[in-house]
CSV table of C-alpha atoms in Angstrom, one decimal:
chain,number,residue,atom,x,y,z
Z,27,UNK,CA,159.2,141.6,39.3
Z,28,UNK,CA,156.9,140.7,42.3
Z,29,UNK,CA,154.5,143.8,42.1
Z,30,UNK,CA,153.9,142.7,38.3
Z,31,UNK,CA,153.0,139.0,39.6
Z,32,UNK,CA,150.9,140.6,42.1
Z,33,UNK,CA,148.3,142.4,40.4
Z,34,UNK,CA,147.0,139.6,38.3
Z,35,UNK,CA,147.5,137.5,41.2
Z,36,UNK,CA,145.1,139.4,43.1
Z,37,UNK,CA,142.5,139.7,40.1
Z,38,UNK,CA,142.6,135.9,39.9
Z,39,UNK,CA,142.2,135.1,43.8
Z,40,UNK,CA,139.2,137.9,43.1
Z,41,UNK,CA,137.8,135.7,40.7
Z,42,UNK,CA,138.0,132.8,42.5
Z,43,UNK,CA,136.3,134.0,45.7
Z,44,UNK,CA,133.5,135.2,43.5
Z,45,UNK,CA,131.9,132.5,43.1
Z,46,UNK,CA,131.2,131.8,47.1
Z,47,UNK,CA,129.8,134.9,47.3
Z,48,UNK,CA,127.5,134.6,43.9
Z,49,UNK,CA,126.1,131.3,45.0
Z,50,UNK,CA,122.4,132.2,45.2
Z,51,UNK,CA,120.0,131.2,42.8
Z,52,UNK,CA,116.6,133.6,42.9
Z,53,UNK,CA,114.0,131.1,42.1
Z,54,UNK,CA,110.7,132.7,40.4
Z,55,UNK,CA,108.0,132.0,41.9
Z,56,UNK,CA,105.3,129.1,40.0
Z,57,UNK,CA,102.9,127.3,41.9
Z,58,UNK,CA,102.7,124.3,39.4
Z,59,UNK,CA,106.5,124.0,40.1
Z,60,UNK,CA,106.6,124.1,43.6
Z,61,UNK,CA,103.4,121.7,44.1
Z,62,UNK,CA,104.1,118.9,42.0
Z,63,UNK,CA,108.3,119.2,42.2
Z,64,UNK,CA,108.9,120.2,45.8
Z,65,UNK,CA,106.1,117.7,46.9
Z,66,UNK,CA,109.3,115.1,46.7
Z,67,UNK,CA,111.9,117.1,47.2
Z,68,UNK,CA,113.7,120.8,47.2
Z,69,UNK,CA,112.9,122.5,44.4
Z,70,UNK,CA,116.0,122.4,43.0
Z,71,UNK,CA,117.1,126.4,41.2
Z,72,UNK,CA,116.0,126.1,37.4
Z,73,UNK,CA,119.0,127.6,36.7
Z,74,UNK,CA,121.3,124.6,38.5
Z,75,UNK,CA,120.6,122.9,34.8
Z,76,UNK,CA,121.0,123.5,31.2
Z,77,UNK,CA,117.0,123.5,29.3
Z,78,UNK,CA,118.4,120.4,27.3
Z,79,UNK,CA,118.5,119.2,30.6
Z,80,UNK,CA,115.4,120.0,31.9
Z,81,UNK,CA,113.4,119.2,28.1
Z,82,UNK,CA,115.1,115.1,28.6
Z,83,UNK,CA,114.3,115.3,32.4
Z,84,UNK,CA,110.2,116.5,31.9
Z,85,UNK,CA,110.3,114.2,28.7
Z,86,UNK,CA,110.0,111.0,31.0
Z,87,UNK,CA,108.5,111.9,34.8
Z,88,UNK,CA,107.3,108.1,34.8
Z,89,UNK,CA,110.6,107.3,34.6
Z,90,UNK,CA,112.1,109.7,37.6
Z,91,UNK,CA,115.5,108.6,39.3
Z,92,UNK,CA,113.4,105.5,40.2
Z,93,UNK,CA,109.9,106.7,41.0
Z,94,UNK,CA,106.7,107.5,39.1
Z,95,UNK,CA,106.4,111.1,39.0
Z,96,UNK,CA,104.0,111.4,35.9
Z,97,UNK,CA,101.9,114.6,36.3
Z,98,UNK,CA,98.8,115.7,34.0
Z,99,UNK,CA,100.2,116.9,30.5
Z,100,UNK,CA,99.0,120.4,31.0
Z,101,UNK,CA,101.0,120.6,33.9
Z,102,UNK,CA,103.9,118.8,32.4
Z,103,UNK,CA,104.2,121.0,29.8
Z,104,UNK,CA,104.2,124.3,31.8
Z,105,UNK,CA,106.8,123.9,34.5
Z,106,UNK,CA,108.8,122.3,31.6
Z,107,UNK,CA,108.1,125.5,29.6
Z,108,UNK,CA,108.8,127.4,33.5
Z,109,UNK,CA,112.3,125.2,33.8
Z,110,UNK,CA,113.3,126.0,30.7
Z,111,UNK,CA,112.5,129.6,30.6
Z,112,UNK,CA,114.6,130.2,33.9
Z,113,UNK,CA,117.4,127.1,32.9
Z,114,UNK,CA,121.4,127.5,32.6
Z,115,UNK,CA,123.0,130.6,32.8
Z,116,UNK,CA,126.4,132.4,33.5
Z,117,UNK,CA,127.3,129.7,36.5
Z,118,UNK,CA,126.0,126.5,35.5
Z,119,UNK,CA,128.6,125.9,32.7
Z,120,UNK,CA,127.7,122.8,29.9
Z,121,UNK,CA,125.6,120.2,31.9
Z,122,UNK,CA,126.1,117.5,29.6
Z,123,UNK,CA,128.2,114.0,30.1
Z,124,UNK,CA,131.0,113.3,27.7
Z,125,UNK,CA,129.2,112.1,24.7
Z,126,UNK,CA,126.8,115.0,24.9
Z,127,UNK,CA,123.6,113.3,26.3
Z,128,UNK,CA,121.8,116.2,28.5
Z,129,UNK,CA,122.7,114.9,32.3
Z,130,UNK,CA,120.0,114.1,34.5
Z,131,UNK,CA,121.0,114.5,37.8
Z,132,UNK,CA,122.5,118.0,38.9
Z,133,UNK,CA,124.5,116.3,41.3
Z,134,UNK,CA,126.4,114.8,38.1
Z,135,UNK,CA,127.5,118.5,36.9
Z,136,UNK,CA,130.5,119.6,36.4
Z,137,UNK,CA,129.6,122.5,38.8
Z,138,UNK,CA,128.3,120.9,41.8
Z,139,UNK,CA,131.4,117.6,41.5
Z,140,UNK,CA,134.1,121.1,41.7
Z,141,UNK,CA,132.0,122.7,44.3
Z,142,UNK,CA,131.6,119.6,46.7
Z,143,UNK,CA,135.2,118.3,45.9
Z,144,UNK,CA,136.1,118.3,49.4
Z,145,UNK,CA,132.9,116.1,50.6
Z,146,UNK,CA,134.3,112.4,51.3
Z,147,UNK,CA,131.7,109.2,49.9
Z,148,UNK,CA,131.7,108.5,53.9
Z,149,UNK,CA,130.2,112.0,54.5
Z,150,UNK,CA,127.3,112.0,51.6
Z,151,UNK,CA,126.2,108.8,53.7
Z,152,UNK,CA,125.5,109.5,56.9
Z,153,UNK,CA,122.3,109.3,58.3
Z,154,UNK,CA,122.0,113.1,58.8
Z,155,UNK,CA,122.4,113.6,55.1
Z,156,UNK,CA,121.5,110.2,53.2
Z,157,UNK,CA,122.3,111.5,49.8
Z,158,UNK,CA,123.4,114.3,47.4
Z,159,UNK,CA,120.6,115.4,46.2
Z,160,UNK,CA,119.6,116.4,49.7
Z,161,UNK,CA,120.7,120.1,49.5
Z,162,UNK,CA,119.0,121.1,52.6
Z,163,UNK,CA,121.2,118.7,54.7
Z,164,UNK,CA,124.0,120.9,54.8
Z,165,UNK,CA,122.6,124.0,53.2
Z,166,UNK,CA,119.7,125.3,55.5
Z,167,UNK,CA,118.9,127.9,53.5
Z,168,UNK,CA,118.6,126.2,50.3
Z,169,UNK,CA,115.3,126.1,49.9
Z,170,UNK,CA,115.3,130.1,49.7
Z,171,UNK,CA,118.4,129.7,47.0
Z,172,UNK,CA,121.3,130.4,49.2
Z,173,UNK,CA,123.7,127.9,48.6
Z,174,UNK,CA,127.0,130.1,49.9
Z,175,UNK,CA,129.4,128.9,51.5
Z,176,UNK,CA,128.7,131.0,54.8
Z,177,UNK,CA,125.1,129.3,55.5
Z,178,UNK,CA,126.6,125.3,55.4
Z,179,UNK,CA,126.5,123.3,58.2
Z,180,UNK,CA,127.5,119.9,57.8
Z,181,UNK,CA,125.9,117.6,60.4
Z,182,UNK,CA,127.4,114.4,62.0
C,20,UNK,CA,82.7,113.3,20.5
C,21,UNK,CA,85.4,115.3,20.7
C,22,UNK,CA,84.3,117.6,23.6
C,23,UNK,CA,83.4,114.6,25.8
C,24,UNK,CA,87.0,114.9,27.5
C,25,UNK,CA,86.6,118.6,28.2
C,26,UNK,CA,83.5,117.9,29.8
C,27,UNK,CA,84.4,114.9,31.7
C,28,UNK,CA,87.7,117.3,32.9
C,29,UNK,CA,85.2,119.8,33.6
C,30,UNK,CA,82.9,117.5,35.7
C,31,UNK,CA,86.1,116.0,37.4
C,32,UNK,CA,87.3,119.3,38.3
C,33,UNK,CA,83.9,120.8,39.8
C,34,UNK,CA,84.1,117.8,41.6
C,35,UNK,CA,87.7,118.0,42.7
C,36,UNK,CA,87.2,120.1,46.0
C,37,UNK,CA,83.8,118.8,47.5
C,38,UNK,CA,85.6,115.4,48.8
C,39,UNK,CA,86.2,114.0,52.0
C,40,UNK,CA,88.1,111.0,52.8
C,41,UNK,CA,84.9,108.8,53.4
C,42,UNK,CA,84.2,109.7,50.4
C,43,UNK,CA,86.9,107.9,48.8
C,44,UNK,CA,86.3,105.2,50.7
C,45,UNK,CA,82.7,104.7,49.4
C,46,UNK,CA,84.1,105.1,46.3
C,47,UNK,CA,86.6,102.4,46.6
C,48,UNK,CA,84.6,100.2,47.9
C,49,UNK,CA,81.8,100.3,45.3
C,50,UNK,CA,84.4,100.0,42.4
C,51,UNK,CA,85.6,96.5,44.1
C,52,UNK,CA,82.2,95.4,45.4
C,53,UNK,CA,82.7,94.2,48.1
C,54,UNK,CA,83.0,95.9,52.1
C,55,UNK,CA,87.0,97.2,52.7
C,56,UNK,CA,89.1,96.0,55.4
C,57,UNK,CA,91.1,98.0,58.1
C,58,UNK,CA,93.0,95.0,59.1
C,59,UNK,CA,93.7,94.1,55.6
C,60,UNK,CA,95.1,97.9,54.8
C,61,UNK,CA,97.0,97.7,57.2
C,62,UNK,CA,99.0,94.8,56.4
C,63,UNK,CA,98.9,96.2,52.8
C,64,UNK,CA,100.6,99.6,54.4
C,65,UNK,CA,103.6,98.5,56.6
C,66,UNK,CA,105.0,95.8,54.2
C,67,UNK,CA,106.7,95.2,51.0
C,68,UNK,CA,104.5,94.5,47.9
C,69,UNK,CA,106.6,93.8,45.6
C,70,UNK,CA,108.7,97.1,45.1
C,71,UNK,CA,111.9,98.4,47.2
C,72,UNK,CA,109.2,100.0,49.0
C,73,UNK,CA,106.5,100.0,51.0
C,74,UNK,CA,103.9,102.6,51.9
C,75,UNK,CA,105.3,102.6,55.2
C,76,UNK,CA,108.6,103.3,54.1
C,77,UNK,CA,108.0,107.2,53.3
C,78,UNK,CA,104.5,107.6,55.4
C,79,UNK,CA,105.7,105.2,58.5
C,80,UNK,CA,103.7,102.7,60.0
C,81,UNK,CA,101.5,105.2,61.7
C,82,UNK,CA,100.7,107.6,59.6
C,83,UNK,CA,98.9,109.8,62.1
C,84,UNK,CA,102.6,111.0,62.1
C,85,UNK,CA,104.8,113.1,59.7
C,86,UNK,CA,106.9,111.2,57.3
C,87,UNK,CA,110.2,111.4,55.4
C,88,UNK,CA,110.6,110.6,52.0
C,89,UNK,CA,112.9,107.1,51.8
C,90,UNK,CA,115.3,108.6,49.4
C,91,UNK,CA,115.0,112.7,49.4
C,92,UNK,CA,114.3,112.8,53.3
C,93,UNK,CA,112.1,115.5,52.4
C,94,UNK,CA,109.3,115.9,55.4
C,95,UNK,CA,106.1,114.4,54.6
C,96,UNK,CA,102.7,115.4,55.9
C,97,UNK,CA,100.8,113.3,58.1
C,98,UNK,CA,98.3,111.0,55.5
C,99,UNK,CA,95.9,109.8,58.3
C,100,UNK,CA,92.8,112.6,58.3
C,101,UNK,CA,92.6,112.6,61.3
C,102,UNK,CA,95.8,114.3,61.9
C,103,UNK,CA,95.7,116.2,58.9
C,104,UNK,CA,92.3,117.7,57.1
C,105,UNK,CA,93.6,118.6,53.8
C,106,UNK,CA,94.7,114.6,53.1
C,107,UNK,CA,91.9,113.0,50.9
C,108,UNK,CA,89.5,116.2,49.7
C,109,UNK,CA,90.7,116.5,45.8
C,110,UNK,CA,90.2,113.7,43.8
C,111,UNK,CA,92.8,114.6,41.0
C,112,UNK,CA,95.4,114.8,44.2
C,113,UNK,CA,94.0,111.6,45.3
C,114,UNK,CA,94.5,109.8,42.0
C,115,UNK,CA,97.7,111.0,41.0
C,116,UNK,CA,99.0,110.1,44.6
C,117,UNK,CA,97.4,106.3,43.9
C,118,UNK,CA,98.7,106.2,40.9
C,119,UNK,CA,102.5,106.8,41.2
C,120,UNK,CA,103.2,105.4,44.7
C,121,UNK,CA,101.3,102.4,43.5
C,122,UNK,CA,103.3,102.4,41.2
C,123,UNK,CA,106.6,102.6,43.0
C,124,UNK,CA,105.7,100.4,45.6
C,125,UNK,CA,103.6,97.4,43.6
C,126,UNK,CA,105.0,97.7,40.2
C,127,UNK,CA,101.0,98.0,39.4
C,128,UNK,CA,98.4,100.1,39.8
C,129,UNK,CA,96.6,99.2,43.3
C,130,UNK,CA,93.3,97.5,42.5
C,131,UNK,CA,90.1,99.1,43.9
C,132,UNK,CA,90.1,96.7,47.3
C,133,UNK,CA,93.5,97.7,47.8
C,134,UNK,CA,92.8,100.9,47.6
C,135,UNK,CA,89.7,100.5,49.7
C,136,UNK,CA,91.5,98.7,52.4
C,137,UNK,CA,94.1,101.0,52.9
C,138,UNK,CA,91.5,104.2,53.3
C,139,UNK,CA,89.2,102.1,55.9
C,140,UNK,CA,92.4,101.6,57.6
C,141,UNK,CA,93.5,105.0,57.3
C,142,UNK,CA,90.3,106.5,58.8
C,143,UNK,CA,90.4,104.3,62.0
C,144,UNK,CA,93.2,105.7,63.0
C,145,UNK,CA,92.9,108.1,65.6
């Protein structure tokens, strides 16, 4: 019995350690993008949300998590066009809430909330860190897409 | 007419990269009509207007210095030019800037002596 349990034991343990290993995002390059987004903050992988995501988000950048981040309708319109283009994808899963509104905040996905199960409130608020959305706190190499589990370093 | 938007862009945009901060300043200063105040920027800098924020709050309270964004912590740029020569040389940066931190801070845009007042202040510093 046990070598039968075994096999597609292994396969599943394989599928789960995927993941760690597949977490980099390759972030195409776009000026517009990385100007008037990562002015703020990281520019977060297009891919991290779904484009119904990123079409509600772009829809209201006067409105942005609190701050005014309206940009020129030319520009708005492209890196929503860019975000789109490069959104969702094979890891990112349905990045809607429960009623199907398109969420806002990756930091509300499904994804990250199973990834960064094991990060207590107490943690996300230290000084060092200050809030989720602050990838680069813990992932150093975030800002190039690597978001394994290999390159994090959570700081006191 | 319908062209005078494309050429206003156009003139804007030509315009864009021959700033410098003093020019702003003169600029500022002739839309409020009266002379700007360092002291007065100041103030208007490095405390609360209104908003959760204040300048200070993401640019510090000398902004000869780099800053940190008071929610992302992303690194911010020093704003004084004096410690940083690309801060105040593109108009469409400069209003854009203006007009969401104002914005964020004021719940308003910043009126023209406001805006004034905070450039005189930001040039004195050294």
């Amino acid at each position: 019995m046990k070598p039968i349990i075994a096999a597609p034991l292994l396969a599943l343990l394989a599928a789960f350690a995927l993941p760690a290993h597949a977490d980099r995002y390759n972030v195409p390059k776009n000026a517009a993008f990385e100007e008037e987004c990562a002015s703020c903050h990281l520019a977060y992988p297009p891919q991290m949300l779904h484009a119904d995501s990123w079409r509600a988000m772009m829809g209201d950048l006067s409105h942005h998590f609190g701050s005014d981040a309206s940009i020129d309708e030319k520009r708005r319109t492209a890196i929503a066009d860019f975000l789109v283009a490069n959104s969702g994808g094979r890891k990112t899963g349905n990045t809607r809430d429960a009623k199907g509104k398109p969420l806002l905040r990756i930091t509300e996905t499904a994804r990250f909330e199973k990834k960064h199960r094991e990060i207590s409130a107490a943690t996300w608020k230290r000084a060092s860190i200050k809030s989720p959305a602050n990838c680069t706190a813990c992932h150093k190499q975030a800002a190039a897409g690597y978001y394994n589990e290999h390159s994090i370093t959570i700081p006191k | 007419m319908r062209h005078l938007p494309v050429i206003a862009a156009a003139i804007f945009t030509v315009g864009a990269h021959a700033e410098t901060p003093r020019d702003f300043l003169a600029r500022f200063e002739k839309e409020a009509g009266t002379a700007a105040s360092a002291e007065r920027g100041a103030r208007f800098f490095t405390t609360k207007q209104g908003g959760e924020w204040s300048c200070a709050s993401c640019h510090t309270d000398k902004p000869t210095q780099a800053g940190r964004h008071a929610k992302t912590d992303k690194a911010i740029t020093p704003l004084a030019p004096a410690a940083n020569a690309e801060r105040f040389t593109d108009a469409a940066k400069v209003d854009k800037w203006f007009r969401r931190n104002c914005n964020d801070t004021l719940n308003r845009v910043c009126s023209a002596q406001e805006k004034a007042d905070v450039m005189a202040w930001l040039l004195s510093l050294k």
